[in-house]
PDB file of C-alpha atoms in Angstrom:
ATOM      1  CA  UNK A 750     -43.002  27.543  39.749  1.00  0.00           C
ATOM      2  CA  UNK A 751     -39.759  27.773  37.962  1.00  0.00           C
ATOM      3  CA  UNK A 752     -37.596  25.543  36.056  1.00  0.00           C
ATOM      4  CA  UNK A 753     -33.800  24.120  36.305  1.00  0.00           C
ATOM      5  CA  UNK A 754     -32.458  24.697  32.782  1.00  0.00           C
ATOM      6  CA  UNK A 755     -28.975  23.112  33.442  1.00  0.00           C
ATOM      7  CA  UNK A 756     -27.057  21.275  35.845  1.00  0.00           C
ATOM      8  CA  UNK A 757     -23.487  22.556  35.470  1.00  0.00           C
ATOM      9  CA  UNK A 758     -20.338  21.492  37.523  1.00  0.00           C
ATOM     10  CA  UNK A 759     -16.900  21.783  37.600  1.00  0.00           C
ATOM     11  CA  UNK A 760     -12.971  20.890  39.196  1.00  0.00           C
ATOM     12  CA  UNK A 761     -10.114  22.668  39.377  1.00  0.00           C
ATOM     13  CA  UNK A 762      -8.603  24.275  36.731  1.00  0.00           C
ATOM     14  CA  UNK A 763      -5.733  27.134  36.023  1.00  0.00           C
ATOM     15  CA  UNK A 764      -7.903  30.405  34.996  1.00  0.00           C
ATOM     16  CA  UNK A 765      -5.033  32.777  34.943  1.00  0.00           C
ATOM     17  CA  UNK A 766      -2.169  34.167  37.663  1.00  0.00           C
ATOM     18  CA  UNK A 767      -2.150  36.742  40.154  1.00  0.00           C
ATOM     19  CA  UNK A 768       1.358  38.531  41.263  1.00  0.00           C
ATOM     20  CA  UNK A 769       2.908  36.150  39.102  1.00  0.00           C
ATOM     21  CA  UNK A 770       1.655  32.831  40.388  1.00  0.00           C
ATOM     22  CA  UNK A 771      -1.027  30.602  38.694  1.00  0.00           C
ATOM     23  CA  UNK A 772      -4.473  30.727  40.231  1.00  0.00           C
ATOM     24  CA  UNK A 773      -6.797  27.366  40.290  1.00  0.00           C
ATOM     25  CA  UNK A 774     -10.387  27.482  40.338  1.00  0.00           C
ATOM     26  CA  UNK A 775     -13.361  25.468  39.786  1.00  0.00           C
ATOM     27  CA  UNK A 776     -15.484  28.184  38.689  1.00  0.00           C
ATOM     28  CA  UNK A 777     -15.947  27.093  35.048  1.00  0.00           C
ATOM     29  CA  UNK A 778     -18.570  24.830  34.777  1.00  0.00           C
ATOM     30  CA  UNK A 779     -20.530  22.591  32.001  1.00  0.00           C
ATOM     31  CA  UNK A 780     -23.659  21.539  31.555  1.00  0.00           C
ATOM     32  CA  UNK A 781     -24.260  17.885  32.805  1.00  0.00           C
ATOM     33  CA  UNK A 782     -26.645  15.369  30.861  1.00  0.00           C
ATOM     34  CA  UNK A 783     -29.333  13.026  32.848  1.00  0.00           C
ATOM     35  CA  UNK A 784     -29.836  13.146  36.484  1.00  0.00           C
ATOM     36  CA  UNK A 785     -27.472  14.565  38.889  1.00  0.00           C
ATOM     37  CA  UNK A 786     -26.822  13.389  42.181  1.00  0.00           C
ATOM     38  CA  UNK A 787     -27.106  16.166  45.288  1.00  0.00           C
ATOM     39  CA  UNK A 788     -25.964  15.224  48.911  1.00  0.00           C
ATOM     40  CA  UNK A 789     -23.023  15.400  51.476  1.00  0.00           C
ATOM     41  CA  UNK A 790     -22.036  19.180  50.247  1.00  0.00           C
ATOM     42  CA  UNK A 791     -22.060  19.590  46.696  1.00  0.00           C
ATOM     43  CA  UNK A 792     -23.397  18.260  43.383  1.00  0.00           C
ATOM     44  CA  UNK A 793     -22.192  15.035  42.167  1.00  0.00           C
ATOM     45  CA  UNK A 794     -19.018  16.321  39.763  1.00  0.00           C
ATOM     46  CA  UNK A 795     -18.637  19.221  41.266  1.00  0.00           C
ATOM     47  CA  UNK A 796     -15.049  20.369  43.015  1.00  0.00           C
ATOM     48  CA  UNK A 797     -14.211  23.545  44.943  1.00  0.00           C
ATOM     49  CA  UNK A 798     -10.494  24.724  44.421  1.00  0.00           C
ATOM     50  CA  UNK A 799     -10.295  26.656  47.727  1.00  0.00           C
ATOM     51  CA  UNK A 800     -12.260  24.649  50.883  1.00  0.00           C
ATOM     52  CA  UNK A 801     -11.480  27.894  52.999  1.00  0.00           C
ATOM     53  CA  UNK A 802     -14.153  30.186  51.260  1.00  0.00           C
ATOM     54  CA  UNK A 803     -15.934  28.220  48.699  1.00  0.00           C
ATOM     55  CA  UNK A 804     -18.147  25.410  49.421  1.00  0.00           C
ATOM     56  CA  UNK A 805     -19.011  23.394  52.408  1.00  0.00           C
ATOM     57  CA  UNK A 806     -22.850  23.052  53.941  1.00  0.00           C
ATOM     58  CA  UNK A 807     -23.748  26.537  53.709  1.00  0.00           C
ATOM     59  CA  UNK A 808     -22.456  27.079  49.937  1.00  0.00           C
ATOM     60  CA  UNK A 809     -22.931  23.559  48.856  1.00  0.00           C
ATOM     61  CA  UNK A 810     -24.723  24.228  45.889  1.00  0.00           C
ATOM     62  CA  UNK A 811     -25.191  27.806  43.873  1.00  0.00           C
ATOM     63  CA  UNK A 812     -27.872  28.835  41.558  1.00  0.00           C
ATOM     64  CA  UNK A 813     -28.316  31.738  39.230  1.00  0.00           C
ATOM     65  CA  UNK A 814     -30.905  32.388  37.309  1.00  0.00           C
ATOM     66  CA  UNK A 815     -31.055  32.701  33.073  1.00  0.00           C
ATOM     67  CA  UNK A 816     -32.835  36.349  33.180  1.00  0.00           C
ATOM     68  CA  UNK A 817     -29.861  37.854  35.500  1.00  0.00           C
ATOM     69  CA  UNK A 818     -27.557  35.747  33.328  1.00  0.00           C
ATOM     70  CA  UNK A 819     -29.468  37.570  29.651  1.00  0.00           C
ATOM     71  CA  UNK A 820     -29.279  40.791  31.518  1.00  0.00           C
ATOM     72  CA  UNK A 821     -24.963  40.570  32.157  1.00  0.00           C
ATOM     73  CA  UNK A 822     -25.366  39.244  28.418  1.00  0.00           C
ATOM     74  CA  UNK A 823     -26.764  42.464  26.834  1.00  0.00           C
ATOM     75  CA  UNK A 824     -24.862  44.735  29.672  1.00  0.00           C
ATOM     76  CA  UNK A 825     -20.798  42.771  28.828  1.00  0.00           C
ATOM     77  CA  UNK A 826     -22.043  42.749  25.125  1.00  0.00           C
ATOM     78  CA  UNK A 827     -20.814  38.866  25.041  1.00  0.00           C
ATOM     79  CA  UNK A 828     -22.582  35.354  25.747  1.00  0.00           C
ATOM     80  CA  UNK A 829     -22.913  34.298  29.159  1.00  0.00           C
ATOM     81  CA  UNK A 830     -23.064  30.328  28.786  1.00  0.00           C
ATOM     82  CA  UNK A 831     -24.327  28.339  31.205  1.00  0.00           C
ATOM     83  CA  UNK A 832     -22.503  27.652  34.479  1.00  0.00           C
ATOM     84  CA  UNK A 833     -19.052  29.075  31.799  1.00  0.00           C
ATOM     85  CA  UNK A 834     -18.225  32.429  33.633  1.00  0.00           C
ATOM     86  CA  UNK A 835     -20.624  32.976  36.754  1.00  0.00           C
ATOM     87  CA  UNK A 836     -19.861  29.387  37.795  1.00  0.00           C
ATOM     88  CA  UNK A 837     -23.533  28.184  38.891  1.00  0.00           C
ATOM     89  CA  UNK A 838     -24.152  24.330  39.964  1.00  0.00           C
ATOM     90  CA  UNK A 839     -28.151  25.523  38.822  1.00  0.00           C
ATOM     91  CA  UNK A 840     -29.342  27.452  35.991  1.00  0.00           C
ATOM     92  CA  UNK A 841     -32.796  28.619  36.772  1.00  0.00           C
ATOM     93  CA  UNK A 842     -35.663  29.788  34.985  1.00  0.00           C
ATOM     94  CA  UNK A 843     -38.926  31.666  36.465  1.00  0.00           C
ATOM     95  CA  UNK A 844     -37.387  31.377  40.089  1.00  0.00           C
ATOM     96  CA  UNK A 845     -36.585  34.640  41.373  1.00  0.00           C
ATOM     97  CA  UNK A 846     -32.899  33.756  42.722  1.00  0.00           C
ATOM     98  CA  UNK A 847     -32.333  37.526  43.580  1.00  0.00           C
ATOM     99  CA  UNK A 848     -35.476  38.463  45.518  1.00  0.00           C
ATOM    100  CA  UNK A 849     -35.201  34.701  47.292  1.00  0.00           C
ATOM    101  CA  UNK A 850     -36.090  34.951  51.061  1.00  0.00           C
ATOM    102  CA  UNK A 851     -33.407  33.786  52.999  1.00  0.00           C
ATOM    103  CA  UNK A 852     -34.663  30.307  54.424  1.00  0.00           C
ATOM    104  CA  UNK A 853     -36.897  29.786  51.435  1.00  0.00           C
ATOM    105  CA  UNK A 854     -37.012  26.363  50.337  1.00  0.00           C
ATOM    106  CA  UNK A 855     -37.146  24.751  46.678  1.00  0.00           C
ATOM    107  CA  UNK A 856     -38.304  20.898  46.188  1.00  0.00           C
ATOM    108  CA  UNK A 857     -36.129  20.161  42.809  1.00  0.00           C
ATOM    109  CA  UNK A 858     -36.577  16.753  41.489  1.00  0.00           C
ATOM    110  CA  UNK A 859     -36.320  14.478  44.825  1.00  0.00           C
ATOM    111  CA  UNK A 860     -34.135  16.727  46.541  1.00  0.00           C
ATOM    112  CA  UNK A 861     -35.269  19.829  48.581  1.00  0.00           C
ATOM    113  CA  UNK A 862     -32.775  22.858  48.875  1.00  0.00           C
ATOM    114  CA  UNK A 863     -32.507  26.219  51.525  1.00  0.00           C
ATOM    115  CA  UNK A 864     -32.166  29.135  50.357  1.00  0.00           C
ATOM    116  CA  UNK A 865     -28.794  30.750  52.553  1.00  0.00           C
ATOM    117  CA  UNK A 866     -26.561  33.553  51.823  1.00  0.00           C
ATOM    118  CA  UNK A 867     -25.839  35.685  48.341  1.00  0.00           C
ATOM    119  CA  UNK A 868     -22.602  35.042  46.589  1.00  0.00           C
ATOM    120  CA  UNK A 869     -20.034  37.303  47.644  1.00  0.00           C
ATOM    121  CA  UNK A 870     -17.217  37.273  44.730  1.00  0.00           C
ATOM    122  CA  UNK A 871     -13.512  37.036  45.174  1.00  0.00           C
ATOM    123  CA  UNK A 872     -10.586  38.403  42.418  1.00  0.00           C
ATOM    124  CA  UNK A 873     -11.319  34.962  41.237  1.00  0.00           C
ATOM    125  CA  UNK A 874     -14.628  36.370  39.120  1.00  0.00           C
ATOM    126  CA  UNK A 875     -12.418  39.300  37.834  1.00  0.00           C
ATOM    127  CA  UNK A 876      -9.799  36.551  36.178  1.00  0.00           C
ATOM    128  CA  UNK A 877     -12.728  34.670  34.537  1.00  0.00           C
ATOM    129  CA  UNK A 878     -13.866  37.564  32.772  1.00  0.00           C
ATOM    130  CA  UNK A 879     -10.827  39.238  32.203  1.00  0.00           C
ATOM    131  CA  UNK A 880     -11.905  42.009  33.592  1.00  0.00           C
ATOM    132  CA  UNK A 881      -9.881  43.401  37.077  1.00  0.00           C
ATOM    133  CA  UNK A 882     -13.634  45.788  37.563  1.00  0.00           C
ATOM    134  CA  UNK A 883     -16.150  42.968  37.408  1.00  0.00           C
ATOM    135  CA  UNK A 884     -16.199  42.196  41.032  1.00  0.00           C
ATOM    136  CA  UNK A 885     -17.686  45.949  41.696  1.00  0.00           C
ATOM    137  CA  UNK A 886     -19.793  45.860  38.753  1.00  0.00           C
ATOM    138  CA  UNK A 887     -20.946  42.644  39.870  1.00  0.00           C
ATOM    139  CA  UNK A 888     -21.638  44.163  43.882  1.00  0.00           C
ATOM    140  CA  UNK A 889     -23.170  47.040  42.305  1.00  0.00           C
ATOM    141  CA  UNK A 890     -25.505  45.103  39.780  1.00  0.00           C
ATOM    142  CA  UNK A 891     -27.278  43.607  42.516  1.00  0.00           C
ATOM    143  CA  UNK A 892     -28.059  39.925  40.941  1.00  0.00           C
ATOM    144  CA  UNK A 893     -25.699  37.665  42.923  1.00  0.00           C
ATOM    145  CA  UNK A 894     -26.785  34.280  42.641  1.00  0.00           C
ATOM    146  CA  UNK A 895     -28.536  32.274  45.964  1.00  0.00           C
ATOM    147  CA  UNK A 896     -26.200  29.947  47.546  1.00  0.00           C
ATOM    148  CA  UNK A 897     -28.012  26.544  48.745  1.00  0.00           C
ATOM    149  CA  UNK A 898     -27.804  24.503  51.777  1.00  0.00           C
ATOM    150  CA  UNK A 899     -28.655  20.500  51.091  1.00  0.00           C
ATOM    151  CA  UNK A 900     -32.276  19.589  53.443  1.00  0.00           C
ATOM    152  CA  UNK A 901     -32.734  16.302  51.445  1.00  0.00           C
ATOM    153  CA  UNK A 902     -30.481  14.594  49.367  1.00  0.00           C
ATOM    154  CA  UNK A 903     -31.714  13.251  46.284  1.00  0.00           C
ATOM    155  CA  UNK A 904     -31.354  13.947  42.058  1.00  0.00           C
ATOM    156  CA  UNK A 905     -31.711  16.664  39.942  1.00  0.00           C
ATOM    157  CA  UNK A 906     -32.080  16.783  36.413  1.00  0.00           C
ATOM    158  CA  UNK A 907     -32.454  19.246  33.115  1.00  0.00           C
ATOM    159  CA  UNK A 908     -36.449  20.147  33.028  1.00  0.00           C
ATOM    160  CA  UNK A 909     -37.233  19.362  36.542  1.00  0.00           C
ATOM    161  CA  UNK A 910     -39.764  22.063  38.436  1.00  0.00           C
ATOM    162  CA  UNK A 911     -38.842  24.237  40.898  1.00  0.00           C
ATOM    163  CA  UNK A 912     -41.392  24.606  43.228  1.00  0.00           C
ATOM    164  CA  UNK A 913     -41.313  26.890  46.675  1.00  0.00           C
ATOM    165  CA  UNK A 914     -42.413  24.620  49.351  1.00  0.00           C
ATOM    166  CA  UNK A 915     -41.830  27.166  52.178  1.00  0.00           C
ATOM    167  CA  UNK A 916     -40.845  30.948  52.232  1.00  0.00           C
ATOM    168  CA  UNK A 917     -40.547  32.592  55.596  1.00  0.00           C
ATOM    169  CA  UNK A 918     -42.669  35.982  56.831  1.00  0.00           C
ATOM    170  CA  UNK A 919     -39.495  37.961  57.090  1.00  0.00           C
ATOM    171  CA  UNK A 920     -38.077  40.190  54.529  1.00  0.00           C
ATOM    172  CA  UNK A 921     -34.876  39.466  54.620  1.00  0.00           C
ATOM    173  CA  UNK A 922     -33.947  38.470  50.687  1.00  0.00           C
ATOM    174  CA  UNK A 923     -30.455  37.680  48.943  1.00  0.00           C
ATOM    175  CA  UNK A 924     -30.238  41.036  47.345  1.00  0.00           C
ATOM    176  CA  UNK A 925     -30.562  42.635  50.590  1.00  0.00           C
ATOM    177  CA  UNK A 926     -27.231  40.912  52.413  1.00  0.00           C
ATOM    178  CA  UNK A 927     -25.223  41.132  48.914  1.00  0.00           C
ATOM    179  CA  UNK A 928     -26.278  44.630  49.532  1.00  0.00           C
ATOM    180  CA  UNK A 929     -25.306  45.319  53.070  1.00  0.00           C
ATOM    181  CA  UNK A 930     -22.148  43.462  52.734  1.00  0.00           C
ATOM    182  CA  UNK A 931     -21.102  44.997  49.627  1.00  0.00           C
ATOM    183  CA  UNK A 932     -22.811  48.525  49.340  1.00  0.00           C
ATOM    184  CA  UNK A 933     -24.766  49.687  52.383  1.00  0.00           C
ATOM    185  CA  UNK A 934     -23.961  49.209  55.761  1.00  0.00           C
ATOM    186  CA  UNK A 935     -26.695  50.181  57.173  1.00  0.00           C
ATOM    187  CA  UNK A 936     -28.494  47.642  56.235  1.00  0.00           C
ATOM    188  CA  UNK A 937     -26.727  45.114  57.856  1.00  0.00           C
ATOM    189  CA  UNK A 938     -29.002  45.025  61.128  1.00  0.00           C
ATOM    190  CA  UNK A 939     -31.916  44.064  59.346  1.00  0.00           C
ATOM    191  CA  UNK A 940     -30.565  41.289  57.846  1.00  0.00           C
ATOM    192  CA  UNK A 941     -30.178  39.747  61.484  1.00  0.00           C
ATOM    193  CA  UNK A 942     -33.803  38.951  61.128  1.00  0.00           C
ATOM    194  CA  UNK A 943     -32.980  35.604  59.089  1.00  0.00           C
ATOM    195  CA  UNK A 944     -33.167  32.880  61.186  1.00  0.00           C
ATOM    196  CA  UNK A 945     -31.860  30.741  58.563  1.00  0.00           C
ATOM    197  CA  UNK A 946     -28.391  33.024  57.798  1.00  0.00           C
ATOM    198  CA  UNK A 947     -25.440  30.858  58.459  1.00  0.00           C
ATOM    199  CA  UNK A 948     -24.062  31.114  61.504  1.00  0.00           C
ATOM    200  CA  UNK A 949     -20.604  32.552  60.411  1.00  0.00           C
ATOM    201  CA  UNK A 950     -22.274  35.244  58.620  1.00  0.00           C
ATOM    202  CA  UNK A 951     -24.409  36.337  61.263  1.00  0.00           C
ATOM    203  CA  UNK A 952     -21.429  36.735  63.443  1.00  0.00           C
ATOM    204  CA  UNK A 953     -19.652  38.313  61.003  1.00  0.00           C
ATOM    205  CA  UNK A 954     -22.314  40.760  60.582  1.00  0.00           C
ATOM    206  CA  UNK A 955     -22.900  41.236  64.087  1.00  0.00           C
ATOM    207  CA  UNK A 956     -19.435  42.580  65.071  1.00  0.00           C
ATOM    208  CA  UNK A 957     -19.833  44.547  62.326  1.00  0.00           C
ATOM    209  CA  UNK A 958     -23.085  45.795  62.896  1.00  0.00           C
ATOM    210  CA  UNK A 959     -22.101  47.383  66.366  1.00  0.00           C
TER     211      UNK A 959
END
């Protein structure tokens, strides 16, 4: 049983420029007081900048969990606010976000969530740190975040449990695809064995597989 610390979301915003040209993004988030709606594809408040890559039914809500977000705290030497630099809709406590089963599903408050695919960063995360080497320290640190599909619509709030309701017998976790997209090929075969990978991804990973 774990617990959602903060509801955080976000809209577009200028976070800096790339080649000269200004570069929107919704990834700076704030906490949210009192309950939260969840449905459709996102979290009540929240905004994606970019609809090509970022959001939509497969990424429709992301959660990261305090303990990865301590750990960048003492590694960056700087304070790693809530839903402020990593971007999370879901700030999670005593959930394992990184070790999630692909599939898995949480029953938040009266809304129940999928577990889906890792977050795979664009130069985006490297302008909200400042920092041009954070995407690869962020592929190499192994703690991406678990993206969430919507199963039931409902509300969310600060202090509500988050309880597994299902996890599936495979082995196929978060970490592992962040891993075989980012740092091993190899592994990219085995992560086939997710029913529950979104469809784009698995094809994806299937022509690159062979």
């Amino acid at each position: 049983m774990g617990e959602l610390l903060s509801v955080n979301v976000g809209q577009p915003a200028p976070i800096g420029t790339r080649k000269g040209q200004p570069v929107g993004s919704a990834i700076r988030k704030r906490p949210v007081d009192g309950r939260v709606r969840v449905e459709g594809v996102n979290v009540a408040g929240d905004r994606q900048a970019d609809w090509r890559v970022h959001g939509g039914p497969d990424k429709a809500v992301y959660a990261y969990a305090r303990e990865d977000g301590d750990w960048w705290a003492r590694e960056l030497e700087r304070e790693i606010p809530a839903g402020e630099l990593f971007g999370e809709n879901l700030t999670t406590r005593g959930i394992d976000c990184t070790n999630a089963v692909i599939g898995e599903r949480w029953r938040i408050g009266t809304t129940l969530l999928e577990v889906c695919q890792p977050r795979i960063p664009c130069f985006k995360l490297g302008l909200r740190f400042d920092d041009p080497k954070m995407l690869k320290r962020f592929a190499q640190a192994s703690r991406p975040g678990a993206y969430l599909r919507i199963v039931e619509e409902g509300e969310i709030g600060a202090g509500d449990a988050i309880a597994v309701e299902q996890r599936p017998d495979h082995d196929v976790t978060i970490r592992l695809v962040a891993d075989a997209l980012l740092l091993d090929e190899t592994l990219l075969k085995r992560t086939l064995n997710a029913p529950a990978l979104p469809e784009s991804l698995r094809g994806w990973i299937e022509q690159r597989a062979e």
